[in-house]
Amino acid sequence: MKGILLCGHGTRVQVGELAFKVFAEKFANTITDYEVEYGFLELSEPNFEQGISKLKAKGVEEIIAVPVFLFNGVHIASDIPNMLHELQEKHEVSIKLANYIGVCQEMVDLSIDLIKNSISDEDMSDTVFFPIGIGASMADSNGDMLKLSRLAQEELKMPFMINAFTSRMTFPSVDKALSILDQLSFKRIIALPYIFFPGVYLDNAIRSIEAFKLKHPEKEFILCPKIGESDRLIDILMLRLKEVEDGKVDLIESRDPSACSHHHHHHHSHGHHHHHGHSHDHKH
């Protein structure tokens, strides 16, 4: 029997854990050929090992791990493949690891879908696009965030865009970006959170946005739903699953064993949490 382990990051916020659980159940109801369990990299339970044990208890011998991570980073490149490789040896089960979502037309379409469903007027001539990401320690990941949002901006012909990031790993912060928006004359701002599930990061961003809206009643400020709320997300994860089924991808097989994983010594003393598809190296 075959199984899928949906891999989340983990969060200190219970509402984020619950949202991932609900998403995993929705995913399980969509797919018929696999047993489905989920696990978190850190901060939350069940962890990966507990998820694998549940699949084994159901008679699963082959597992495809599907990461609900938006961009590449230390977790995808090192932590997750190394951890799953160790668990594969320990539990004597076959595990293959699918790719992260990344910049793809399907993700651009998902973005556009969320924006179009949030607005009543499609005239973009006086609109600034305000995509909000988590941010990463790897510049390439932040570059991918900008590329993805730029592709959505181009398709919708929005004349201006400013990105913001909610973590302290990169810049500009949401508050800094809002201070720049404060000086611009655009009458409408469309904010899109490239965040899968609720948590501290999004709460902080919303708090800043609410303060901005009070200060600028003359501007229309539209906050789109999180990307985790789109029905298209499961379709995209199915594409990543198919890449493994077709023998094109296995991030465990292709990992660099010399790139030592740091997942055994994560230190979370920095007063905020992580909860979604991002990457970081905990040096902040």
XYZ file of C-alpha atoms in Angstrom:
284
model
C 0.000 0.000 0.000
C 1.137 3.559 -0.741
C 0.952 6.584 1.497
C 1.432 10.344 1.423
C 2.982 12.367 4.220
C 1.998 16.034 3.926
C 4.885 18.017 5.408
C 4.213 21.294 7.185
C 6.619 23.616 8.945
C 4.947 23.815 12.342
C 3.809 26.735 14.463
C 3.441 27.864 18.050
C -0.126 28.933 17.297
C -2.872 26.351 17.720
C -5.106 27.910 15.064
C -2.286 27.363 12.539
C -1.927 23.696 13.530
C -5.668 23.196 13.208
C -5.732 24.871 9.790
C -3.044 22.467 8.542
C -4.972 19.483 9.962
C -8.144 20.621 8.175
C -6.144 21.093 4.963
C -4.648 17.589 5.295
C -8.141 16.116 5.714
C -9.334 17.996 2.636
C -6.320 16.685 0.701
C -7.026 13.125 1.908
C -10.641 13.390 0.742
C -9.473 14.513 -2.711
C -7.079 11.642 -3.352
C -8.212 8.033 -3.520
C -5.142 5.884 -4.241
C -3.156 6.758 -1.107
C -3.409 6.697 2.660
C -2.709 10.261 3.845
C -1.134 11.482 7.086
C 0.616 14.724 7.945
C 3.528 15.857 10.084
C 5.425 18.994 11.053
C 9.129 19.738 10.785
C 9.242 21.437 14.193
C 7.272 23.233 16.904
C 4.109 21.155 16.388
C 2.885 17.585 16.588
C 2.504 15.162 14.972
C 6.105 15.327 13.793
C 7.318 13.527 10.655
C 8.167 10.354 12.569
C 4.702 10.158 14.124
C 3.119 10.650 10.698
C 5.280 7.884 9.221
C 4.393 5.551 12.119
C 0.682 6.141 11.482
C 1.136 5.283 7.798
C 3.103 2.129 8.682
C 0.339 1.083 11.087
C -2.055 1.237 8.111
C 0.182 -1.169 6.180
C 1.905 1.460 4.043
C 5.331 0.427 2.705
C 5.961 3.214 0.181
C 5.598 6.857 1.167
C 5.725 10.026 -0.910
C 6.385 13.073 1.262
C 4.784 16.226 -0.166
C 6.045 19.502 1.350
C 3.547 22.346 1.696
C 6.358 24.857 1.224
C 6.171 27.694 -1.273
C 9.857 28.282 -2.005
C 13.235 26.605 -1.713
C 15.406 27.168 1.334
C 17.407 25.454 4.053
C 14.464 23.289 5.091
C 13.799 21.954 1.589
C 17.456 21.702 0.552
C 18.749 20.103 3.727
C 16.585 19.607 6.819
C 13.625 17.735 5.377
C 15.466 15.398 2.960
C 18.065 14.503 5.603
C 15.471 13.941 8.310
C 13.309 11.771 6.038
C 16.379 9.811 4.904
C 17.158 8.985 8.545
C 13.538 8.008 9.232
C 13.471 5.844 6.095
C 16.447 3.853 7.421
C 15.069 3.690 10.966
C 11.568 2.545 10.016
C 12.578 0.392 7.022
C 10.102 2.082 4.724
C 10.572 3.611 1.260
C 10.240 7.424 1.271
C 10.478 9.758 -1.718
C 10.276 13.532 -1.387
C 8.365 15.779 -3.797
C 9.444 19.278 -4.756
C 8.375 22.567 -3.188
C 5.739 24.573 -5.075
C 7.967 27.315 -6.487
C 7.314 29.816 -9.257
C 4.946 28.225 -11.773
C 2.057 29.347 -13.959
C -0.377 27.473 -11.707
C 0.741 29.577 -8.748
C 0.428 32.766 -10.815
C -3.112 31.690 -11.770
C -3.925 31.004 -8.107
C -2.726 34.514 -7.204
C -4.796 36.146 -9.946
C -7.840 34.106 -8.943
C -7.643 35.328 -5.320
C -7.210 38.936 -6.461
C -10.067 38.882 -8.989
C -12.419 37.307 -6.448
C -11.607 40.091 -3.976
C -12.302 43.112 -6.187
C -15.428 44.536 -7.775
C -13.688 46.825 -10.274
C -11.041 45.328 -12.579
C -9.719 48.737 -13.661
C -6.155 48.623 -12.299
C -5.024 52.093 -13.437
C -4.962 53.497 -9.885
C -3.909 50.327 -8.058
C -0.737 49.325 -6.247
C -0.082 45.609 -5.659
C 1.129 44.755 -2.151
C 2.222 41.085 -1.903
C 3.190 39.969 1.605
C 5.580 37.051 2.076
C 7.288 35.460 5.052
C 10.828 36.059 3.882
C 13.853 33.789 4.018
C 17.543 33.804 4.828
C 18.219 32.678 1.233
C 18.160 35.564 -1.237
C 17.009 33.221 -4.040
C 13.818 32.440 -2.116
C 13.035 36.130 -1.699
C 13.800 36.586 -5.399
C 11.308 33.839 -6.243
C 8.670 35.637 -4.177
C 9.260 38.796 -6.212
C 9.222 36.893 -9.500
C 5.924 35.179 -8.666
C 4.250 38.416 -7.633
C 5.724 40.273 -10.624
C 4.193 37.712 -13.017
C 0.794 38.245 -11.385
C 1.290 42.024 -11.565
C 2.075 41.860 -15.292
C -0.935 39.692 -16.145
C -3.276 42.036 -14.272
C -1.463 45.156 -15.556
C -1.136 46.733 -12.121
C 1.026 49.847 -12.581
C 3.048 49.561 -9.365
C 4.066 46.945 -6.802
C 5.808 46.959 -3.457
C 6.622 43.703 -1.672
C 6.864 43.242 2.080
C 8.042 40.426 4.341
C 6.719 39.543 7.775
C 9.796 37.895 9.304
C 12.939 39.686 10.407
C 15.066 37.624 8.027
C 14.756 40.066 5.145
C 13.352 43.442 4.126
C 11.322 45.566 3.707
C 9.094 44.897 6.698
C 5.329 45.350 6.410
C 5.547 48.570 8.436
C 8.333 49.951 6.237
C 6.419 49.094 3.053
C 3.275 50.732 4.463
C 5.271 53.885 5.243
C 6.240 53.990 1.546
C 2.624 53.349 0.467
C 1.714 56.237 2.761
C 3.544 58.590 0.392
C 2.071 57.253 -2.853
C -1.040 58.639 -4.501
C -2.634 55.341 -5.587
C -6.261 55.157 -4.543
C -6.422 51.373 -4.224
C -4.060 48.902 -2.570
C -4.431 45.155 -3.120
C -2.597 43.088 -0.503
C -2.076 39.365 -1.141
C -0.588 37.226 1.657
C 1.696 34.538 0.216
C 1.083 32.683 3.469
C -0.613 29.284 3.733
C -2.093 29.270 7.218
C -2.947 31.685 10.045
C -0.400 32.594 12.691
C 1.554 35.346 14.392
C 3.139 36.655 11.184
C -0.165 37.289 9.458
C -1.756 38.662 12.647
C 1.026 41.241 12.954
C 0.661 42.240 9.297
C -3.112 42.628 9.655
C -2.644 44.797 12.747
C -0.356 47.132 10.790
C -2.766 47.173 7.842
C -5.727 48.073 10.074
C -3.775 51.028 11.492
C -2.923 52.156 7.948
C -6.591 51.932 6.902
C -7.669 54.114 9.834
C -5.093 56.696 8.822
C -6.167 56.599 5.152
C -9.961 56.344 4.877
C -9.659 57.866 1.383
C -7.851 54.761 0.078
C -9.484 51.443 -0.756
C -7.425 48.730 0.931
C -8.249 45.171 -0.122
C -6.746 42.239 1.790
C -7.089 39.073 -0.300
C -7.434 35.615 1.283
C -4.292 33.644 2.152
C -3.008 31.324 -0.584
C -3.871 28.364 1.677
C -7.558 29.202 1.217
C -7.493 28.577 -2.533
C -8.925 25.325 -3.892
C -6.168 25.434 -6.510
C -3.484 24.669 -3.907
C -4.354 20.971 -3.762
C -4.212 20.781 -7.580
C -0.671 22.211 -7.508
C 0.440 19.723 -4.836
C -1.001 16.938 -7.027
C 1.324 18.103 -9.829
C 4.302 17.839 -7.444
C 3.103 14.361 -6.451
C 2.913 13.299 -10.096
C 6.531 14.381 -10.666
C 7.553 11.782 -8.072
C 5.192 9.136 -9.468
C 6.727 9.683 -12.919
C 10.253 9.225 -11.532
C 11.284 12.817 -12.292
C 11.798 14.046 -8.726
C 13.028 12.673 -5.406
C 14.665 15.276 -3.190
C 15.932 12.559 -0.834
C 17.764 10.743 -3.628
C 19.149 13.984 -5.065
C 20.106 15.551 -1.734
C 23.678 16.485 -0.898
C 24.582 14.320 2.122
C 27.613 16.510 2.838
C 25.334 19.503 3.415
C 24.896 18.836 7.092
C 21.365 19.291 8.316
C 20.853 21.539 11.309
C 17.435 20.254 12.247
C 18.630 18.691 15.492
C 19.542 22.006 17.033
C 16.835 24.474 16.146
C 16.724 27.201 18.753
C 13.415 29.031 18.917
C 14.109 31.742 21.427
C 13.387 34.609 19.077
C 9.889 35.396 20.206
C 7.978 34.557 17.060
C 7.085 31.445 15.136
C 7.070 30.059 11.646
C 4.111 28.450 9.966
C 3.970 27.999 6.200
C 6.114 27.467 3.167
C 9.245 29.397 3.827
C 12.865 28.866 4.584
C 15.228 30.176 7.205
C 18.405 29.306 8.996
C 17.608 30.574 12.488
C 20.477 33.035 12.614
C 18.189 35.997 13.201
